Coordinates of C-alpha atoms and ligand atoms in Angstrom, one line a residue:
M43 CA -0.1 -0.1 0.1
K44 CA 1.2 3.7 -0.5
A45 CA 1.9 5.1 2.7
V46 CA 3.5 8.8 4.1
V47 CA 6.3 7.8 6.3
M48 CA 8.7 9.2 9.0
R49 CA 12.3 8.9 7.4
D50 CA 15.4 10.6 8.2
G51 CA 13.1 13.5 9.9
A52 CA 11.0 14.2 6.6
L53 CA 7.9 12.9 5.3
A54 CA 8.1 10.2 2.5
V55 CA 5.7 8.6 0.4
S56 CA 6.2 4.7 -0.1
E57 CA 5.3 1.4 -0.6
L58 CA 4.7 -0.4 2.5
P59 CA 3.6 -4.1 3.1
D60 CA -0.6 -4.2 3.6
P61 CA -1.1 -4.0 7.3
S62 CA -2.3 -6.6 9.0
A63 CA -2.5 -7.8 13.0
E64 CA -3.2 -10.6 14.3
G65 CA -6.9 -10.7 15.8
W66 CA -7.6 -6.9 14.6
A67 CA -9.3 -5.6 12.0
V68 CA -8.2 -3.3 9.1
V69 CA -9.3 -0.4 7.6
E70 CA -9.4 1.1 3.9
V71 CA -8.3 4.7 5.0
K72 CA -10.7 7.5 3.5
A73 CA -9.8 10.7 5.2
A74 CA -6.9 11.4 8.1
G75 CA -7.1 14.9 9.7
V76 CA -3.5 16.9 9.7
C77 CA -3.1 18.0 13.3
G78 CA -0.7 19.9 15.1
S79 CA 0.7 16.8 16.6
E80 CA 2.1 16.0 12.9
L81 CA 4.6 19.3 13.3
H82 CA 5.7 18.4 16.6
F83 CA 7.2 14.6 14.9
L84 CA 8.4 17.2 11.9
D85 CA 10.4 19.6 14.2
G86 CA 11.6 16.6 16.5
M87 CA 10.4 17.1 19.4
I88 CA 8.3 13.7 19.0
P89 CA 10.7 11.0 18.2
P90 CA 9.1 8.6 16.1
P91 CA 8.5 5.4 16.9
F92 CA 10.7 3.6 14.5
A93 CA 11.9 4.3 10.9
D94 CA 9.1 4.7 8.3
F95 CA 7.4 4.9 10.7
V96 CA 3.2 6.0 9.4
L97 CA 1.5 9.5 11.1
G98 CA -2.2 10.1 11.7
H99 CA -3.7 9.6 14.5
E100 CA -6.9 11.3 12.7
I101 CA -8.8 8.4 11.0
A102 CA -12.2 7.3 8.9
G103 CA -12.7 4.9 6.4
V104 CA -14.5 1.5 5.7
V105 CA -13.3 -2.0 7.1
R106 CA -11.6 -4.3 5.0
S107 CA -11.5 -7.0 7.3
A108 CA -12.7 -8.1 11.1
P109 CA -11.8 -10.8 13.1
E110 CA -14.9 -13.5 13.7
G111 CA -17.4 -12.3 15.8
A112 CA -16.0 -8.7 15.8
A113 CA -19.1 -5.5 16.0
V114 CA -18.1 -4.7 12.9
A115 CA -18.3 -5.9 9.2
P116 CA -16.2 -5.5 5.9
G117 CA -18.0 -2.8 4.2
D118 CA -18.9 -0.6 7.3
R119 CA -18.3 3.2 7.4
V120 CA -15.9 3.6 10.3
A121 CA -14.5 6.4 13.1
V122 CA -10.6 4.5 14.3
Y123 CA -10.4 5.4 17.8
N124 CA -6.9 5.4 18.2
F125 CA -5.9 4.4 21.6
V126 CA -5.1 0.8 22.1
G127 CA -5.2 0.0 26.0
C128 CA -4.4 -3.0 28.1
G129 CA -7.7 -4.2 28.3
D130 CA -7.4 -5.2 31.5
C131 CA -6.3 -2.4 34.0
H132 CA -8.9 -0.4 35.8
W133 CA -9.1 2.1 33.7
C134 CA -9.5 -0.2 30.6
R135 CA -12.4 -1.6 32.4
T136 CA -14.4 1.5 33.2
G137 CA -13.8 2.8 29.9
H138 CA -11.1 4.9 29.9
E139 CA -8.4 3.5 27.5
S140 CA -6.8 7.1 27.5
I141 CA -5.3 7.0 31.0
C142 CA -5.0 3.4 30.7
T143 CA -1.9 2.4 33.2
D144 CA -0.3 0.2 30.9
P145 CA -1.3 1.3 27.0
Q146 CA -0.6 -0.7 23.8
G147 CA -0.3 2.3 21.6
Q148 CA -1.8 4.5 19.7
L149 CA -2.4 4.6 16.3
G150 CA -0.4 7.5 15.0
W151 CA 2.1 8.2 17.6
S152 CA 3.5 4.7 18.6
R153 CA 1.8 2.4 16.2
N154 CA 1.2 2.8 12.4
G155 CA -0.9 5.4 11.5
G156 CA -3.7 6.3 8.9
Y157 CA -1.9 8.7 6.7
A158 CA -2.3 5.7 4.4
E159 CA -4.6 3.3 1.6
Q160 CA -4.8 1.4 4.7
V161 CA -4.4 1.0 8.9
A162 CA -4.7 -1.7 11.1
A163 CA -6.8 -1.2 14.4
P164 CA -8.6 -3.3 17.5
A165 CA -11.8 -4.2 15.6
S166 CA -13.2 -2.8 19.4
N167 CA -11.3 0.5 18.4
L168 CA -13.7 1.0 15.2
L169 CA -17.0 2.9 16.0
K170 CA -19.6 3.0 12.9
L171 CA -20.5 6.3 11.4
A172 CA -24.3 7.3 10.6
D173 CA -24.8 8.1 7.0
N174 CA -24.8 11.8 7.0
V175 CA -21.6 12.2 9.3
S176 CA -18.6 11.9 6.4
F177 CA -15.1 10.6 6.6
E178 CA -13.7 14.0 6.6
T179 CA -16.4 15.0 9.8
A180 CA -15.3 11.6 11.4
A181 CA -11.3 11.7 11.0
V182 CA -11.3 15.2 12.8
L183 CA -14.3 14.1 15.9
S184 CA -11.8 11.5 16.3
C185 CA -9.2 13.7 18.1
S186 CA -10.7 17.8 18.5
G187 CA -14.0 17.1 18.7
M188 CA -13.6 13.8 20.9
T189 CA -10.8 16.0 23.5
A190 CA -14.1 19.0 23.5
V191 CA -16.2 16.1 24.5
H192 CA -14.5 14.8 27.1
A193 CA -13.2 17.9 28.2
A194 CA -17.0 19.3 29.0
R195 CA -17.8 15.8 30.8
L196 CA -15.0 16.0 33.1
A197 CA -15.8 19.9 33.6
D198 CA -19.1 18.9 34.9
V199 CA -21.0 21.2 32.8
Q200 CA -24.6 22.6 33.6
L201 CA -27.7 24.0 31.3
G202 CA -27.2 27.8 32.4
Q203 CA -23.6 28.0 33.1
T204 CA -21.4 30.3 31.7
A205 CA -17.6 29.0 30.3
I206 CA -14.8 31.1 28.9
V207 CA -12.8 29.2 25.8
D208 CA -9.3 30.5 25.7
G209 CA -8.1 30.0 22.0
V210 CA -10.2 29.3 19.2
G211 CA -7.9 26.9 17.2
G212 CA -8.8 23.2 16.2
V213 CA -10.1 22.5 19.6
G214 CA -11.0 25.4 20.9
L215 CA -14.0 25.7 18.3
M216 CA -15.5 22.0 19.1
V217 CA -15.3 23.3 22.5
I218 CA -17.5 26.0 21.9
Q219 CA -19.6 23.6 19.5
V220 CA -20.1 21.7 22.5
L221 CA -20.6 23.8 25.5
A222 CA -23.5 25.7 23.2
A223 CA -24.9 22.4 22.6
A224 CA -25.1 21.3 25.7
G225 CA -27.2 24.4 27.0
L226 CA -23.9 27.0 28.2
K227 CA -23.2 30.6 27.5
V228 CA -19.9 30.7 26.0
I229 CA -17.2 33.4 25.8
A230 CA -14.4 32.5 23.9
V231 CA -10.9 35.0 23.9
A232 CA -9.1 34.8 20.7
D233 CA -5.6 36.8 19.4
S234 CA -7.2 38.6 16.6
D235 CA -10.7 40.2 15.7
A236 CA -10.5 38.0 12.5
K237 CA -10.9 35.1 14.4
A238 CA -13.8 36.2 15.8
P239 CA -16.4 35.2 13.5
L240 CA -15.2 31.2 13.7
A241 CA -15.7 31.8 17.5
L242 CA -19.7 33.3 16.8
E243 CA -20.3 30.5 14.2
S244 CA -19.6 27.8 16.4
G245 CA -22.3 29.5 19.1
A246 CA -19.9 31.8 21.3
S247 CA -22.4 34.5 22.3
D248 CA -19.3 37.0 23.2
V249 CA -15.9 37.5 21.6
I250 CA -13.0 39.1 23.6
V251 CA -10.1 39.7 21.4
L252 CA -6.7 40.0 23.6
D253 CA -3.1 39.8 22.0
G254 CA -0.5 39.7 24.3
A255 CA 0.4 38.3 27.7
E256 CA -0.4 42.0 29.3
A257 CA -3.6 41.8 27.3
Y258 CA -4.7 39.1 29.5
E259 CA -4.5 41.0 32.5
S260 CA -8.0 42.7 31.7
L261 CA -9.3 39.2 31.0
P262 CA -11.1 38.8 34.7
E263 CA -13.0 42.1 34.9
R264 CA -14.2 41.9 31.1
V265 CA -15.6 38.8 32.1
R266 CA -17.3 40.3 34.9
E267 CA -18.7 42.5 32.9
L268 CA -20.6 40.0 30.6
T269 CA -21.6 37.7 33.7
G270 CA -21.6 39.5 36.9
A271 CA -20.5 37.2 39.4
G272 CA -17.9 35.6 37.4
A273 CA -17.9 32.3 35.1
D274 CA -18.0 28.8 35.8
H275 CA -15.7 27.1 33.4
F276 CA -13.1 28.5 32.1
F277 CA -11.5 25.9 29.1
E278 CA -7.7 26.6 28.7
L279 CA -6.4 25.9 25.1
V280 CA -3.4 28.4 25.3
G281 CA -1.6 27.8 28.1
T282 CA 1.1 30.3 28.5
E283 CA 1.1 31.8 32.6
A284 CA -0.8 34.8 31.8
T285 CA -3.6 33.2 30.1
M286 CA -3.6 30.5 33.0
R287 CA -3.7 32.8 35.9
A288 CA -5.9 35.2 34.2
G289 CA -8.0 32.6 33.3
I290 CA -8.4 31.2 36.7
R291 CA -8.7 35.0 38.1
S292 CA -12.1 35.2 35.7
L293 CA -14.3 32.3 37.6
G294 CA -16.6 33.0 40.0
R295 CA -17.0 30.9 43.4
R296 CA -16.7 27.7 42.8
G297 CA -15.3 27.8 39.1
T298 CA -13.8 25.5 37.5
A299 CA -10.4 25.7 35.5
V300 CA -9.9 23.3 33.0
L301 CA -6.3 22.5 31.3
I302 CA -6.2 21.2 27.7
G303 CA -3.8 23.7 26.2
Y304 CA -0.2 23.9 27.7
T305 CA 3.6 25.1 26.7
E306 CA 6.8 25.5 28.3
D307 CA 4.9 28.0 30.8
E308 CA 4.5 27.0 34.8
L309 CA 1.5 27.6 36.2
K310 CA 2.0 29.9 39.2
I311 CA -0.7 31.1 41.3
H312 CA -0.9 32.1 44.9
P313 CA -3.5 29.2 47.0
I314 CA -5.6 32.0 48.0
D315 CA -6.5 32.5 43.9
L316 CA -8.2 29.5 44.4
I317 CA -9.5 29.1 47.9
L318 CA -11.3 32.4 48.7
S319 CA -13.7 31.0 45.6
E320 CA -13.2 27.4 46.1
A321 CA -12.0 27.0 42.4
R322 CA -10.9 23.7 41.3
I323 CA -8.3 22.8 38.9
V324 CA -8.6 19.8 36.7
S325 CA -6.9 18.6 33.5
S326 CA -7.9 16.4 30.5
V327 CA -6.3 14.6 27.7
A328 CA -7.9 13.3 25.1
A329 CA -11.1 11.7 25.6
S330 CA -12.2 7.6 25.9
R331 CA -14.1 6.1 23.0
H332 CA -17.6 7.3 24.5
D333 CA -16.6 10.2 23.8
L334 CA -15.8 9.6 20.5
Q335 CA -19.1 8.4 20.2
T336 CA -21.2 11.1 21.4
A337 CA -19.0 13.6 19.1
L338 CA -19.8 11.7 16.3
D339 CA -23.6 11.3 17.4
L340 CA -23.5 15.2 17.8
A341 CA -22.2 15.5 14.0
A342 CA -25.2 13.6 13.2
E343 CA -27.7 15.9 14.9
G344 CA -26.0 18.3 13.4
K345 CA -24.8 20.0 16.4
L346 CA -21.0 19.5 15.8
S347 CA -19.5 20.6 12.7
V348 CA -16.1 20.3 11.6
A349 CA -14.6 22.9 9.0
I350 CA -12.6 21.2 6.1
D351 CA -9.7 23.6 4.5
T352 CA -8.4 21.3 1.4
A353 CA -8.8 17.7 1.0
Y354 CA -5.0 16.5 -0.1
P355 CA -4.5 13.4 -1.5
L356 CA -1.6 11.1 0.2
D357 CA 1.4 12.8 -2.4
E358 CA 0.2 16.0 -1.2
A359 CA 1.0 15.9 2.9
E360 CA 3.5 17.8 3.3
T361 CA 1.9 20.6 1.3
A362 CA -0.7 20.5 4.0
L363 CA 1.6 20.5 6.9
A364 CA 3.2 22.9 5.2
R365 CA -0.3 25.5 4.7
L366 CA -0.7 24.2 8.5
R367 CA 2.7 25.5 9.8
A368 CA 1.7 28.9 8.4
R369 CA -1.3 29.1 9.7
E370 CA -3.0 29.6 6.1
V371 CA -5.5 26.9 6.9
R372 CA -9.0 27.2 7.8
G373 CA -10.9 24.3 9.7
R374 CA -9.0 21.4 9.1
N375 CA -7.0 19.8 6.0
V376 CA -7.5 16.1 5.5
L377 CA -5.5 13.8 3.7
V378 CA -7.6 11.2 1.6
P379 CA -5.8 8.1 0.1
Ligands
ZN453 ZN1 -4.9 15.2 16.5
ZN454 ZN1 -5.7 -0.5 30.0

C-alpha cells in the first residue's frame, strides 16, 4: 500500500506491505486529519517510534476485514478510536483507555497511523458512522471533537452555566460547539479580530479579543462585565502562565479551570486565588471511546460540525502540513488516500 512515512526526520511517500495484525481489523482509510501534533514529529519534538513510521491519528474509513465475532463487518463506514489500552486495568475496564496504566500504543503516535491506504486497529476501536457524517468530519472528530466532549464531561458542565473558552483553534472551536450544544453561554477569547466570526459561528455569544500576555490582565474584569459574578468554567487551550492565571481569576465561586492546551510555561498562582472562591483546576487529555461516540452522535444530529479547508491526496501531505505551519488553514486539512 501507499503510505506517508517519517524517514530521516522528513516525510516520504513510500510503498509498504499491507498491514496485518493478528486479531485486529483492517480499515481502508478514506480521510485522515492533519493535526498540529504532526508538526511536533517533523520538528523532532516527538521522536518517531521506529523507522518508516506512518503518521496520522485522526482516521476514518471503510472496514476491509474484521476478526470473527467483531461488531463491525467489511464495508462498514467507521471512525477509528486511536488509543489501544491493555483492556485489563481499572481504567480500561471502566471505559477510560486514554489513561490506561499499561497502554499498548496509540495509532499515529506509537503504532502506524492513517496517512496510508490502510490501517490496522482493534475491531473494538471502530465506531460505525451515521450516513450523514462524512469521513472527513469523522476523522477530525476522532481528535479535536472527542477531546472537546471529554473536557466538557470532566468539567461537569450544566445547562445555563457560563464558560470561557481561551483559544479558537481546532480544539477551541469544537469546545465552543460542544458547550453551546450542552446549553451553556460561551465567551470565546481570540487573539485577533479576524478569528471572532469563527467563534461566533461555532456558538459563542461573545468574543473577547486579547493579543499578548499584558492584554490578558484585563480578562477577569471583562468577564465580570459579561457575567456579573464570574464564569463557571474556563477552558484553557493556550496554556501560557499569563492566560492560565487570568482564566482562573475570571472564575466565579466554585468555578472550574480545565487545562487542555499547554506550552513550556509553568502555572504559578497563589493558593488564595483558588481558596477564597473554592475554585478547582482539572486537566483533560484526549478522550475515551464513549466521548468519540458522543461527538459522532452530535455530528449526526447537526450539533457538531467541522470546517474542512482542503482535502489532499497522500502525495501532497507535505503541502497540507506546510500550510498548517504557515497558519493558513481555516478549520482542518485532511488527507484522502
Ligand atoms: Zn490530532
Ligand atoms: Zn488498561
